[in-house]
Short mmCIF file of C-alpha atoms in Angstrom, two decimals:
data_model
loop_
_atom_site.label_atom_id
_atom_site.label_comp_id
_atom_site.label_asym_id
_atom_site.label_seq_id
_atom_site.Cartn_x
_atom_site.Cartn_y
_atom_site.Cartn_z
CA UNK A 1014 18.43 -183.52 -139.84
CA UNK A 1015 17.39 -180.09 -139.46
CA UNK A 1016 19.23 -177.69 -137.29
CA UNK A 1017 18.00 -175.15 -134.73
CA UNK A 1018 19.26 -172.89 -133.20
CA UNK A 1019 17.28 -169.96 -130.71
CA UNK A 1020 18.51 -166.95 -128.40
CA UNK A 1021 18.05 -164.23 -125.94
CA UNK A 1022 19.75 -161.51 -124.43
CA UNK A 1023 21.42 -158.16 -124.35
CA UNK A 1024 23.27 -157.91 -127.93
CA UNK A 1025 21.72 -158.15 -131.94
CA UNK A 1026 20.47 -162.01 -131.86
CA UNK A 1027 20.68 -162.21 -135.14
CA UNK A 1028 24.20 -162.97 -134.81
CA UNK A 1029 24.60 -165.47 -132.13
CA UNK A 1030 21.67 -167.87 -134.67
CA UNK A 1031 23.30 -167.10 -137.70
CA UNK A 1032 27.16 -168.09 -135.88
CA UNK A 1033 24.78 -171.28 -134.58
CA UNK A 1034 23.34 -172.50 -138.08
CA UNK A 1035 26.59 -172.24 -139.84
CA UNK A 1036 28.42 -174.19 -137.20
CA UNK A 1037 25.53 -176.94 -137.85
CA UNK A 1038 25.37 -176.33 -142.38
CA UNK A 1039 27.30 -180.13 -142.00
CA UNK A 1040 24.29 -181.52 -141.27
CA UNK A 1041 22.91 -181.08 -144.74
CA UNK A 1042 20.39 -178.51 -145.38
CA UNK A 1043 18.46 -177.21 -148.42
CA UNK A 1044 16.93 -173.53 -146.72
CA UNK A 1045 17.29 -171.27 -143.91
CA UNK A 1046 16.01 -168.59 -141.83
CA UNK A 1047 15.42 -166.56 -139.19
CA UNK A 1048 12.38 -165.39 -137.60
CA UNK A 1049 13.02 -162.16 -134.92
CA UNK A 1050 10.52 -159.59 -133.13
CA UNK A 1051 10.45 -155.98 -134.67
CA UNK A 1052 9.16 -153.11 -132.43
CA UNK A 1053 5.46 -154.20 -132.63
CA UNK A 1054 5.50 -157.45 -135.10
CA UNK A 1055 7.29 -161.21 -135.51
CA UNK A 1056 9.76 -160.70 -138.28
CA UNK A 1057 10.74 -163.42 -140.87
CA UNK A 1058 13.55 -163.53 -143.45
CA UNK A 1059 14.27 -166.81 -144.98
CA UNK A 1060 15.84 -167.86 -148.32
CA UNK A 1061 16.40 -171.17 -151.00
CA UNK A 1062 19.59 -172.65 -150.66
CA UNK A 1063 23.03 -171.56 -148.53
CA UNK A 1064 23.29 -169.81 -145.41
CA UNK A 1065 25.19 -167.42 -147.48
CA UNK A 1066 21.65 -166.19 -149.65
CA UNK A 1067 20.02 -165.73 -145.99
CA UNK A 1068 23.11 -163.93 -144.93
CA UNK A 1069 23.38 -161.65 -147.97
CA UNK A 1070 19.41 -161.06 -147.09
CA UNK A 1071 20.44 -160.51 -143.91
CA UNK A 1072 23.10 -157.82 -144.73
CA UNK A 1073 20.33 -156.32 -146.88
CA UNK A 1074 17.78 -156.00 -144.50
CA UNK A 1075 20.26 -155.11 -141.16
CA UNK A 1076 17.91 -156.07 -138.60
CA UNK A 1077 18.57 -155.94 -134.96
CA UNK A 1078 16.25 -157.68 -132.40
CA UNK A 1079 17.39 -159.52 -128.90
CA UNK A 1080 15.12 -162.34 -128.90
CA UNK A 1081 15.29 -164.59 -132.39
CA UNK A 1082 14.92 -168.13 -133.74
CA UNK A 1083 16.68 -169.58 -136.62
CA UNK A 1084 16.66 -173.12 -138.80
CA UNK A 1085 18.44 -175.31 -141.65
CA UNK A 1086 15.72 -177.65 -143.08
CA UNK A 1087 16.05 -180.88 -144.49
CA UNK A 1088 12.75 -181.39 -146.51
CA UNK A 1089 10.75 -183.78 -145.39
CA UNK A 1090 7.66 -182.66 -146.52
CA UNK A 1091 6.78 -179.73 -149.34
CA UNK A 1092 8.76 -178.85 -152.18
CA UNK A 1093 12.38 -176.75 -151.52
CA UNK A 1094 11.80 -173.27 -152.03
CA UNK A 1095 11.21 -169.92 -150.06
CA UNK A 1096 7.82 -170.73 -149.22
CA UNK A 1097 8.08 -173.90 -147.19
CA UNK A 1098 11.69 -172.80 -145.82
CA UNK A 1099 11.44 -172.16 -141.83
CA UNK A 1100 10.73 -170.55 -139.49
CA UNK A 1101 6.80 -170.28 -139.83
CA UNK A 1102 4.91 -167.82 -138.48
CA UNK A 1103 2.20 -166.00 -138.49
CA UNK A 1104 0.63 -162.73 -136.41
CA UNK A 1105 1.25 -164.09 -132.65
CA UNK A 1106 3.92 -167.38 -133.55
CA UNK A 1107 6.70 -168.33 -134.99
CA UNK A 1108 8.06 -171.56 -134.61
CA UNK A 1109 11.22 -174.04 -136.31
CA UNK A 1110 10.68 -177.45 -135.89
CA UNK A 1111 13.26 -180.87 -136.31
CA UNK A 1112 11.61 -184.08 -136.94
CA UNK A 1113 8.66 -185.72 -138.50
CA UNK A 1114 4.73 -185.47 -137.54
CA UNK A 1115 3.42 -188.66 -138.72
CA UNK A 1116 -0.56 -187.70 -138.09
CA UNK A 1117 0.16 -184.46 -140.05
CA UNK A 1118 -2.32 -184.70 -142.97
CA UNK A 1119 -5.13 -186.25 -140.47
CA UNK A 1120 -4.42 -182.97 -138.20
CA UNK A 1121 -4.16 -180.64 -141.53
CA UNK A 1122 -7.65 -181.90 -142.84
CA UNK A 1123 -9.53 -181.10 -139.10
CA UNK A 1124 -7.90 -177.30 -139.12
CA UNK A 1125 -9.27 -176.95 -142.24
CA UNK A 1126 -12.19 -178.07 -141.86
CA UNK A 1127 -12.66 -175.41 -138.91
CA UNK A 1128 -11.30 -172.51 -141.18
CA UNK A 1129 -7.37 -172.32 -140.76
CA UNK A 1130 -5.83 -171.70 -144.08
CA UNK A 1131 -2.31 -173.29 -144.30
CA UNK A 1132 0.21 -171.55 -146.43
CA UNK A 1133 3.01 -173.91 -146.72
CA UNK A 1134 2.76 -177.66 -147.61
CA UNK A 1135 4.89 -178.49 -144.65
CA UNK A 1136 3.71 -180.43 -141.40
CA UNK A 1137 5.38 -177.85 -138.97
CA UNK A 1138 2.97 -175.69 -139.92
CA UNK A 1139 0.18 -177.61 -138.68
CA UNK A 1140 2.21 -177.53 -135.12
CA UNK A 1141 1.86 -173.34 -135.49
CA UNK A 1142 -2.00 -174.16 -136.75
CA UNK A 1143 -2.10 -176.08 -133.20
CA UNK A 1144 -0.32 -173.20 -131.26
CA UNK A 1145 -2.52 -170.60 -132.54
CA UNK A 1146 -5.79 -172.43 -132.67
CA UNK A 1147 -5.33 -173.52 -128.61
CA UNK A 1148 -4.03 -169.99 -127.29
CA UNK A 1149 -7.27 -168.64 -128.70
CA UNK A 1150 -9.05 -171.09 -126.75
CA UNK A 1151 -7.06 -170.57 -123.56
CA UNK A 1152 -4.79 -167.43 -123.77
CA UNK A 1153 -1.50 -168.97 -122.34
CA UNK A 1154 1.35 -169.81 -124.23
CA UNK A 1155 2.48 -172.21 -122.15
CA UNK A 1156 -0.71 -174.21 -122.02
CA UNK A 1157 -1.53 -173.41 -125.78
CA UNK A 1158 2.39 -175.30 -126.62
CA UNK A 1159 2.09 -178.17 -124.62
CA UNK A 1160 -1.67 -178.96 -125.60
CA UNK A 1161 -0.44 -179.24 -129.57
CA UNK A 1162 2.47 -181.16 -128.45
CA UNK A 1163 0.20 -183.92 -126.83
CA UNK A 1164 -1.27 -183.73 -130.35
CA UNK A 1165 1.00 -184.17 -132.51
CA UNK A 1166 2.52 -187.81 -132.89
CA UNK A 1167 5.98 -189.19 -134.24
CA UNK A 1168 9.41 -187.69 -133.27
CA UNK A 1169 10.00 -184.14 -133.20
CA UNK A 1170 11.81 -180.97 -131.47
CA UNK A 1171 9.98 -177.33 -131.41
CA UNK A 1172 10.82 -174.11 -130.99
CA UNK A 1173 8.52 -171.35 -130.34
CA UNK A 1174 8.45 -167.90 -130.04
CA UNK A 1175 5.64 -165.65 -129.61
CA UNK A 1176 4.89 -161.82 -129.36
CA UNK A 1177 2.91 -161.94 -125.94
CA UNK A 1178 6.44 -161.88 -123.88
CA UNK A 1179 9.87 -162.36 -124.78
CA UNK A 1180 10.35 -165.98 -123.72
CA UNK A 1181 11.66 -168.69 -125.95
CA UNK A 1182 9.86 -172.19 -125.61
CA UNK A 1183 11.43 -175.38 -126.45
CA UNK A 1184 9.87 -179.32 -126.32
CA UNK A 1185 10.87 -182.84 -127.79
CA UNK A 1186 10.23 -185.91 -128.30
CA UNK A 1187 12.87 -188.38 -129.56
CA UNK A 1188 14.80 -186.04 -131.31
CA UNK A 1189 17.43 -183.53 -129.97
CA UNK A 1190 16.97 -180.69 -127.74
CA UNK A 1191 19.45 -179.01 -125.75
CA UNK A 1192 19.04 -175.19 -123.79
CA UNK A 1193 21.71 -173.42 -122.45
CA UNK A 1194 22.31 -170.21 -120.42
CA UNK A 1195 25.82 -167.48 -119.45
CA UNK A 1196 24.77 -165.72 -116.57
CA UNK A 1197 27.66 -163.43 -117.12
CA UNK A 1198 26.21 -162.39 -120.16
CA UNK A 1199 22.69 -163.16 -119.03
CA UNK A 1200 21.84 -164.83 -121.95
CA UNK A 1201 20.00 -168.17 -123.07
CA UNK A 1202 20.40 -170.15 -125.98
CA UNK A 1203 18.11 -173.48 -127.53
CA UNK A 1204 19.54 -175.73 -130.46
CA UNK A 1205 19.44 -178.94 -131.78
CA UNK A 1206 22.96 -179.71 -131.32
CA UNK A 1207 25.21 -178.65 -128.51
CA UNK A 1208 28.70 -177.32 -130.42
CA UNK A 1209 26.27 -174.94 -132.02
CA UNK A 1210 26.13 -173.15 -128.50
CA UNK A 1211 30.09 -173.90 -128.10
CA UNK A 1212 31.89 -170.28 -126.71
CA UNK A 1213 28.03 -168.67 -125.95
CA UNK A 1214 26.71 -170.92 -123.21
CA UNK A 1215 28.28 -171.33 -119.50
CA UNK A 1216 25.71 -174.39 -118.61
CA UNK A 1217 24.02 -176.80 -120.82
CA UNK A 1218 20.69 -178.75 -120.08
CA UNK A 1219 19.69 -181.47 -122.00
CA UNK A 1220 15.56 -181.91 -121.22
CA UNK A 1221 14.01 -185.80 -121.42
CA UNK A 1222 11.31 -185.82 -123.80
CA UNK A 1223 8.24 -183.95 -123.25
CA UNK A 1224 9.55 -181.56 -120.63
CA UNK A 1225 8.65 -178.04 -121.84
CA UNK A 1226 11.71 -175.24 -121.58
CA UNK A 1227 11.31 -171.89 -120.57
CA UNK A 1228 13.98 -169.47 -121.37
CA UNK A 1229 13.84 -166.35 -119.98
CA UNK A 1230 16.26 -163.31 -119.31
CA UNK A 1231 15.44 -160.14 -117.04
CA UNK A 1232 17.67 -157.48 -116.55
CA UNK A 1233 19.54 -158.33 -114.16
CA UNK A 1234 19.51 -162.42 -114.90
CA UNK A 1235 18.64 -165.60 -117.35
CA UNK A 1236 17.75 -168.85 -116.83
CA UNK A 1237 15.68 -171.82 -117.52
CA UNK A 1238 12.50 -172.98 -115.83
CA UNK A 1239 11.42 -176.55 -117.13
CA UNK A 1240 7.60 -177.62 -116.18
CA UNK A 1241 5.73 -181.37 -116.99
CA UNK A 1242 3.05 -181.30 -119.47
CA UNK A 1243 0.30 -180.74 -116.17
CA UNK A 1244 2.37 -177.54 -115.60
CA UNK A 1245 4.13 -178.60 -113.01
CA UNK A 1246 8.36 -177.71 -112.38
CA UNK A 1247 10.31 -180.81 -113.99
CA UNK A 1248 13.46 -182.25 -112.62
CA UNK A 1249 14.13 -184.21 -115.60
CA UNK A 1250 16.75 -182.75 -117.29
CA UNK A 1251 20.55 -182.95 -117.00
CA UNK A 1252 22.87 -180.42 -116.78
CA UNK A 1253 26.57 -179.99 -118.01
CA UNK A 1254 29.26 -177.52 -117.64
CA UNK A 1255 31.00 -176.23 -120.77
CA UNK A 1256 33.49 -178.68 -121.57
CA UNK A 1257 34.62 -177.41 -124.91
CA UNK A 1258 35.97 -174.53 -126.96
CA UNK A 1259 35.86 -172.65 -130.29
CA UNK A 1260 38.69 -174.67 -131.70
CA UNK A 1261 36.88 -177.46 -131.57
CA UNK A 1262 34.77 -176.60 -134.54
CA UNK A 1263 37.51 -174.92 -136.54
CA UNK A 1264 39.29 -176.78 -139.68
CA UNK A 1265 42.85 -175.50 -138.10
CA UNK A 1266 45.27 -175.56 -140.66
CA UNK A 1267 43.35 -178.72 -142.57
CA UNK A 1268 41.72 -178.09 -146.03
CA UNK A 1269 38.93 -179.53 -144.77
CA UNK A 1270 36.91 -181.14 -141.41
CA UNK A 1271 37.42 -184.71 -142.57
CA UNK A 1272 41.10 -184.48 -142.83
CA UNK A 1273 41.34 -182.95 -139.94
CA UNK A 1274 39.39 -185.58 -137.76
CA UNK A 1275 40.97 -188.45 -139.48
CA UNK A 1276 44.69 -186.37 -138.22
CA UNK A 1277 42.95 -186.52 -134.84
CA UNK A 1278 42.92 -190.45 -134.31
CA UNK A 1279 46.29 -191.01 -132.74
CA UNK A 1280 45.74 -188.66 -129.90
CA UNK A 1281 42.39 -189.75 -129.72
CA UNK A 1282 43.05 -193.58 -129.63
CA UNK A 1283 45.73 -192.65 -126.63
CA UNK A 1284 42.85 -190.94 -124.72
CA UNK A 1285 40.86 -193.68 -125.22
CA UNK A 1286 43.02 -195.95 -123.72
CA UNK A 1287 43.80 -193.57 -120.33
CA UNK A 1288 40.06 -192.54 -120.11
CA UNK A 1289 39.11 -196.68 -119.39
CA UNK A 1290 42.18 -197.08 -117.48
CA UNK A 1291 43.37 -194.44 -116.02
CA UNK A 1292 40.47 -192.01 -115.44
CA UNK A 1293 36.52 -191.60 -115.41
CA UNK A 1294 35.80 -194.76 -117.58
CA UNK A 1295 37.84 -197.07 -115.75
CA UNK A 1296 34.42 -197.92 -113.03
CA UNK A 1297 32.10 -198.20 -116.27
CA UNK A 1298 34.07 -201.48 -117.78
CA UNK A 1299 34.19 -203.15 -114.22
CA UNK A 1300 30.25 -202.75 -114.11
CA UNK A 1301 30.06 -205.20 -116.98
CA UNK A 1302 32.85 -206.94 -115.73
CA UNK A 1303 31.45 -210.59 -116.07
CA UNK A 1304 28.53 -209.98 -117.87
CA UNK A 1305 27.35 -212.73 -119.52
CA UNK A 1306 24.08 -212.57 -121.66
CA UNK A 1307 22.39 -215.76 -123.82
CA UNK A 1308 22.28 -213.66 -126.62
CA UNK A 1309 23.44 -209.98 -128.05
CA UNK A 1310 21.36 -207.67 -130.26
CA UNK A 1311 23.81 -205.09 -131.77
CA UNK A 1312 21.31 -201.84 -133.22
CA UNK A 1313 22.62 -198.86 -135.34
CA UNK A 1314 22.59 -197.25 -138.81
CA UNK A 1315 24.71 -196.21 -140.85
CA UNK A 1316 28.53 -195.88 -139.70
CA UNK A 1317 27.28 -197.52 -136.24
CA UNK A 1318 25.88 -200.56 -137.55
CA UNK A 1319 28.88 -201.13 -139.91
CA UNK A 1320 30.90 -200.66 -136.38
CA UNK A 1321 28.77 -203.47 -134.93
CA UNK A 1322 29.60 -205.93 -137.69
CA UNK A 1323 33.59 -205.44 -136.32
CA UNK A 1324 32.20 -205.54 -132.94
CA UNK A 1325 30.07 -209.05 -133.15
CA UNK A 1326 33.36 -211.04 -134.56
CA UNK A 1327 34.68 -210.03 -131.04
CA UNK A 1328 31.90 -211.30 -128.74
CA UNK A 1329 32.11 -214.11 -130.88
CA UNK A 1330 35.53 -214.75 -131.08
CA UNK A 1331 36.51 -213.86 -127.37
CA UNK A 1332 33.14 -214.04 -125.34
CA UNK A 1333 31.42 -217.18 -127.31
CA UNK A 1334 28.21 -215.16 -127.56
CA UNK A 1335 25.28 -215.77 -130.28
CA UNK A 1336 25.76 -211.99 -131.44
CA UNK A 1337 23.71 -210.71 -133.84
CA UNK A 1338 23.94 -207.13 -136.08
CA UNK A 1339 21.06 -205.34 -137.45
CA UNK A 1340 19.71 -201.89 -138.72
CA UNK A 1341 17.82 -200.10 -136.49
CA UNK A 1342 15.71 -199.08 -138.87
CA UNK A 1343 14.67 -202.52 -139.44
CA UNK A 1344 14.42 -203.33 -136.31
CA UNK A 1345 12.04 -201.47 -134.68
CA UNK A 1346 9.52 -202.09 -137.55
CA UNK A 1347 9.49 -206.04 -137.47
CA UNK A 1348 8.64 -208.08 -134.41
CA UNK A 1349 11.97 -209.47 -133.56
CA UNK A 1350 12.24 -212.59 -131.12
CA UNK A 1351 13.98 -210.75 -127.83
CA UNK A 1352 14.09 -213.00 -124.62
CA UNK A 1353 14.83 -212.73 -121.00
CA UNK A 1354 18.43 -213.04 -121.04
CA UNK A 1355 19.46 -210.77 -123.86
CA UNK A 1356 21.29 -208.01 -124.07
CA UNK A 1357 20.91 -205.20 -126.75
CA UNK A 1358 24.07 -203.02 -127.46
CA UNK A 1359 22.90 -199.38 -129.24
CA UNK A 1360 25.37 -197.91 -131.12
CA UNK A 1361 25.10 -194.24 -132.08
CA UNK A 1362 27.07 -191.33 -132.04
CA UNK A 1363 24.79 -188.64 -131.45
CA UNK A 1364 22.81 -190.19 -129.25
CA UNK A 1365 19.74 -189.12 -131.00
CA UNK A 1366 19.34 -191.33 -133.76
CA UNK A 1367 15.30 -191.96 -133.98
CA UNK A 1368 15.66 -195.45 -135.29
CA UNK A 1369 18.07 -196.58 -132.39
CA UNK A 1370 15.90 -194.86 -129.55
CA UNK A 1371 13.33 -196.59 -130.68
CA UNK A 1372 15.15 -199.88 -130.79
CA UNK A 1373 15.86 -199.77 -127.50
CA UNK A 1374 12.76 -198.61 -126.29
CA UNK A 1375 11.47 -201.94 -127.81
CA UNK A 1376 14.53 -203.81 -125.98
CA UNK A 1377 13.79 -202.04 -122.72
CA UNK A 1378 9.98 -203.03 -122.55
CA UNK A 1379 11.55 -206.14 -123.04
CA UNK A 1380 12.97 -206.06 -119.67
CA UNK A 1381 15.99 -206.89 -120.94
CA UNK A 1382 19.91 -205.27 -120.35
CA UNK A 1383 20.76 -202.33 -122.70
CA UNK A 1384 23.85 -200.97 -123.65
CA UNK A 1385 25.28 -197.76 -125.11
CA UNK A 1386 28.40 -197.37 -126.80
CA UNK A 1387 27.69 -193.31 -127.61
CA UNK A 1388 29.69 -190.39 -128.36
CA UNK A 1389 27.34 -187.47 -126.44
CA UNK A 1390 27.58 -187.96 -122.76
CA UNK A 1391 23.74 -186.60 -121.63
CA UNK A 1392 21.67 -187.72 -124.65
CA UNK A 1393 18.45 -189.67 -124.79
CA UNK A 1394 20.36 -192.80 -125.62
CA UNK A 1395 22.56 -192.36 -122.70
CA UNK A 1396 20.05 -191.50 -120.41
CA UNK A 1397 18.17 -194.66 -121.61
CA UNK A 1398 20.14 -197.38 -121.18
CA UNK A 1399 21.62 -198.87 -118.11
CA UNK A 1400 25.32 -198.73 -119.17
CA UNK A 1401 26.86 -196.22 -121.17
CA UNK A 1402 30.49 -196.17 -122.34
CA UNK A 1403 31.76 -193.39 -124.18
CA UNK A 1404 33.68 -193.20 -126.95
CA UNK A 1405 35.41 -189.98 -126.41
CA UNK A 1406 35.70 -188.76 -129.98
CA UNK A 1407 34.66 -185.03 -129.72
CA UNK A 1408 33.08 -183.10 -132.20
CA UNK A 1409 32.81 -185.07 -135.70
CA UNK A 1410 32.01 -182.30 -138.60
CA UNK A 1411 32.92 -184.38 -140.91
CA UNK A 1412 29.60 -186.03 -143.02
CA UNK A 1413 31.59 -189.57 -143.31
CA UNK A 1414 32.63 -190.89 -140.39
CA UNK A 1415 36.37 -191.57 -139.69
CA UNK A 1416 37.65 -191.21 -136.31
CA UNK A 1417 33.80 -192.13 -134.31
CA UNK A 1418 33.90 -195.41 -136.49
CA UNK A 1419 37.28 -196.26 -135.03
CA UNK A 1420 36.28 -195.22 -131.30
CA UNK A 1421 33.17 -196.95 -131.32
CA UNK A 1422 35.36 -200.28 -133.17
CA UNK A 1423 37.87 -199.68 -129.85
CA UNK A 1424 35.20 -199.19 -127.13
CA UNK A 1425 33.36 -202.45 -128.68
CA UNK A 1426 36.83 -204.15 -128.17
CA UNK A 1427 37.36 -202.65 -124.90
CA UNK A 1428 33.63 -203.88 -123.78
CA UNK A 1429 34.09 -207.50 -124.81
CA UNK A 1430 37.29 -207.63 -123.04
CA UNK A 1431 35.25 -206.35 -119.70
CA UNK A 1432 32.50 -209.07 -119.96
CA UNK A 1433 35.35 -211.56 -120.61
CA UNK A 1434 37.12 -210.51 -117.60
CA UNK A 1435 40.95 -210.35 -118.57
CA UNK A 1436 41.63 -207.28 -119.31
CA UNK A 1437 45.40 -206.78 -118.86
CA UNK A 1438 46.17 -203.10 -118.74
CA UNK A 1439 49.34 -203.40 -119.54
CA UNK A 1440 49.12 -205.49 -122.69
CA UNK A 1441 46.36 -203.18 -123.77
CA UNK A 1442 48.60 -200.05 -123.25
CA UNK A 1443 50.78 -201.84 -125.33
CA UNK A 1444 48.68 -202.40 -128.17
CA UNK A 1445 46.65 -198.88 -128.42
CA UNK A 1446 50.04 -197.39 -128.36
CA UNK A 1447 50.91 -199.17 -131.32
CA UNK A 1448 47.74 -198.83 -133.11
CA UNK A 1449 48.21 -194.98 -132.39
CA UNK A 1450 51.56 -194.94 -133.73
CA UNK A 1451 50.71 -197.02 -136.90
CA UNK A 1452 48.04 -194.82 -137.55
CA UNK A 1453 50.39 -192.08 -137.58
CA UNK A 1454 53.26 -193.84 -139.40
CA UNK A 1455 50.31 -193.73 -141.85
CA UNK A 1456 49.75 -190.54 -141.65
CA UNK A 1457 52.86 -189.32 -142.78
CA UNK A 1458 52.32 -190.10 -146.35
CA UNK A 1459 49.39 -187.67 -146.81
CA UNK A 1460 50.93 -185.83 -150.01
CA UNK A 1461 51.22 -189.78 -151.09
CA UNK A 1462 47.64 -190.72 -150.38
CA UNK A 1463 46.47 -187.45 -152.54
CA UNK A 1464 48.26 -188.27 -155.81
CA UNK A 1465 46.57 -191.67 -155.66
CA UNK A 1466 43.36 -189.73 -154.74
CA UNK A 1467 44.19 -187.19 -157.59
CA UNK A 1468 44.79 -190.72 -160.37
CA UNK A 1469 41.71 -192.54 -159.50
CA UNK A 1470 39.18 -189.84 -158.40
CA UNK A 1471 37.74 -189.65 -162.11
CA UNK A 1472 36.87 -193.41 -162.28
CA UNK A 1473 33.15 -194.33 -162.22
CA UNK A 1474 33.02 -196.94 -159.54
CA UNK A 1475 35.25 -198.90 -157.54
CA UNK A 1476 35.20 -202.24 -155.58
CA UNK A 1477 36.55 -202.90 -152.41
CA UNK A 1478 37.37 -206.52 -151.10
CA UNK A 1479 37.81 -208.01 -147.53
CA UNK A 1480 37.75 -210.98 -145.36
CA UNK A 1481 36.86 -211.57 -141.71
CA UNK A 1482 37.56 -208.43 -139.97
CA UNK A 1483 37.85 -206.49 -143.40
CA UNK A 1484 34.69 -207.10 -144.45
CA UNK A 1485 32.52 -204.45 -142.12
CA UNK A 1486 35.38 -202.29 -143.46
CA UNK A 1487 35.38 -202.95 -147.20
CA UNK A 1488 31.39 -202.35 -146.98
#
């Protein structure tokens, strides 16, 4: 997944994007950039490979500019080099773009055809083709952004900026978008992924899809308008208060992010258990107190879905329900048999996964009951689904799961308990403070652990076993 990151305001905003992309480099990325407006021009440096070649560019170059846009890519489309690296631009746009547009080459061959000459082999360029190709048509940005996103098909979060004012513009659909603002700073801010605007932003806003953002800064304050596609002010957004802090994205005194957020599970089972039963999530289990569907579809990918194997033993075991477990991915692309009656449970920890939003889209024209069990409070899967329960994990760096597998295990536990209706708190107190305590009795022998690690590391494969409720986990 690509990562974005935008900003405005008083100080150099080169450094605010570049702080932004490295906090997101654990996404996986292959280029970088930055795109930034000089005194009378859009300005682009971008580079092959780590953050650090753009930075050493950067250093070069010493640019300074208050408005700027910057991006990570993941290729989808094009070859990796310097060439097809992001941002885009050209005299009047630039623009960084997350996501996929599937009626790219159809869109490519009819811009062509009328004279455009693309100079990447990437399909974001054919959404700056767009941009360009409608302002000249109808000189406002606004108007020129939204028309090419009603063009454009498949799942996909822009970016623009443009040398006509010093706005940023932002617009999904289906994949993540969040804005944010400090009006003590009066600045504004646009990524892909919330911690990347962790110590900048006061408020964050998380838009619905096709809602176009606005952020804009004045002298004397920022903020963000949102507007429809027809132009007119949207109230579909959500809004969130900074809830976190720098040292939430720092290793601490770990080697490493994974170590770290498999050190964090004892104090994060423990919150678990007085978040359900002592604090906010304590109403969301008694609204599915009783619940009893015919049938259970349980949709993820990847760590999620091998969460949802664990979690369909226990609707079977304790609830008696025909459960079954599949990849979203598959899922949305086959015709499955979904009835009146059903339930589907999404699993995902960003929230954002394409596959899953679009499994539950399928569930939820359906008619039937969906279900989150989701790790980003204000994402499109939350905000899709009738019931959300949170699996209060934080920030996971980390590229293999640990500690969101073993919330979203717990929460599944925690949510078959509900619909059963016996949940004893203080048996389950009980229990999660012995699971936490195990874990860290585990713990312990870390300088164990690594000199197994540093005997078998060199072997070629290796094959893990399990039965029952070690199976999900031995896959």
């Amino acid at each position: 997944m690509c990562g974005i990151v935008g900003y405005k305001g008083p100080q150099n905003a080169i450094v605010p994007v570049l702080e932004g992309l490295t906090r997101l480099e654990y996404r996986g990325y292959d280029s970088a950039g930055v795109s930034f407006k000089g005194e009378n021009s859009l300005e682009l440096i971008k580079k092959e490979g780590q953050i650090g070649n753009l930075k050493a560019l950067v250093e070069q170059k010493n640019p300074y500019s208050n408005i700027a846009i910057g991006h990570t890519r993941w290729a989808t489309h094009g070859a990796v080099n310097d060439t097809n690296a992001h941002p885009h631009i050209n005299e009047n746009f630039a623009i960084v773009h997350n996501g996929i547009i599937e009626n790219a080459r159809e869109l490519k061959e009819e811009l062509e055809a009328e004279g455009y000459v693309f100079q990447t082999q990437t399909d974001t360029e054919v959404f700056l083709a767009l941009v360009t190709t409608n302002y000249k048509k109808n000189p406002s940005v606004r108007n020129a952004i939204t028309t090419a996103f009603e063009t454009v098909k498949g799942n996909s979060a822009f970016v623009v900026m443009n040398k006509f004012n010093d706005n940023l513009y932002a617009i999904k659909r289906g994949a993540p978008l969040v804005c944010g603002d400090n009006h003590t700073q009066n600045e504004v801010f646009i990524s892909s992924d919330p911690y990347a605007l962790i110590g900048f932003a006061e408020n964050i806003y998380f838009p619905q899809d096709s809602v176009l953002c606005e952020a804009v800064t004045t002298p004397h304050e920022s903020h963000i308008n949102f507007y429809e596609l027809n132009g007119n002010p949207s109230t579909r957004f959500d809004t969130q208060k900074k809830q976190m802090n720098l040292d939430i994205v720092s290793k601490g005194e770990h080697e490493h992010f994974m170590l770290k957020e498999i050190c964090e599970q004892p104090d994060l089972v423990r919150s678990l258990l007085a978040y359900y039963f002592h604090g906010e999530g304590k109403k969301d289990l008694i609204e599915l107190k009783g619940l009893k569907p015919e049938f259970i579809h349980i949709i993820g990918c990847g760590t999620a879905w091998h969460a949802g194997l664990l979690i369909k033993n226990f609707f079977e075991k304790y609830n008696k329900i025909r459960t079954s477990v599949e990849l979203a991915s598959e899922f949305r692309y086959r015709d499955p048999a979904i009835h009146a009656g059903d339930m589907g449970l999404f699993i995902s920890q960003s929230g954002e996964t394409a596959d899953t939003l679009a499994s539950c889209e399928l569930c939820l024209e359906h008619k039937i009951k969906a279900v989150s069990i989701v790790n980003t409070e204000g994402s499109t899967l939350y905000r899709n689904c009738h019931h959300n329960l949170l699996i209060k994990a934080g920030v996971e760096i980390g590229v293999a799961s640990t500690k969101a597998f073993t919330q979203q295990v717990l929460t599944g536990f925690l949510l078959s308990q509900a619909m059963r209706g016996e949940i004893d708190e203080k048996i389950f107190e009980k229990e999660f403070n012995l699971l936490a305590e195990r874990i860290e009795d585990i713990l312990k022998h870390e300088e164990d652990i690594k000199n197994i690690a540093g005997q078998v590391y060199h072997y070629k494969g290796f094959i893990f076993t399990g039965r029952g409720a070690y199976f999900p986990i031995a896959l």
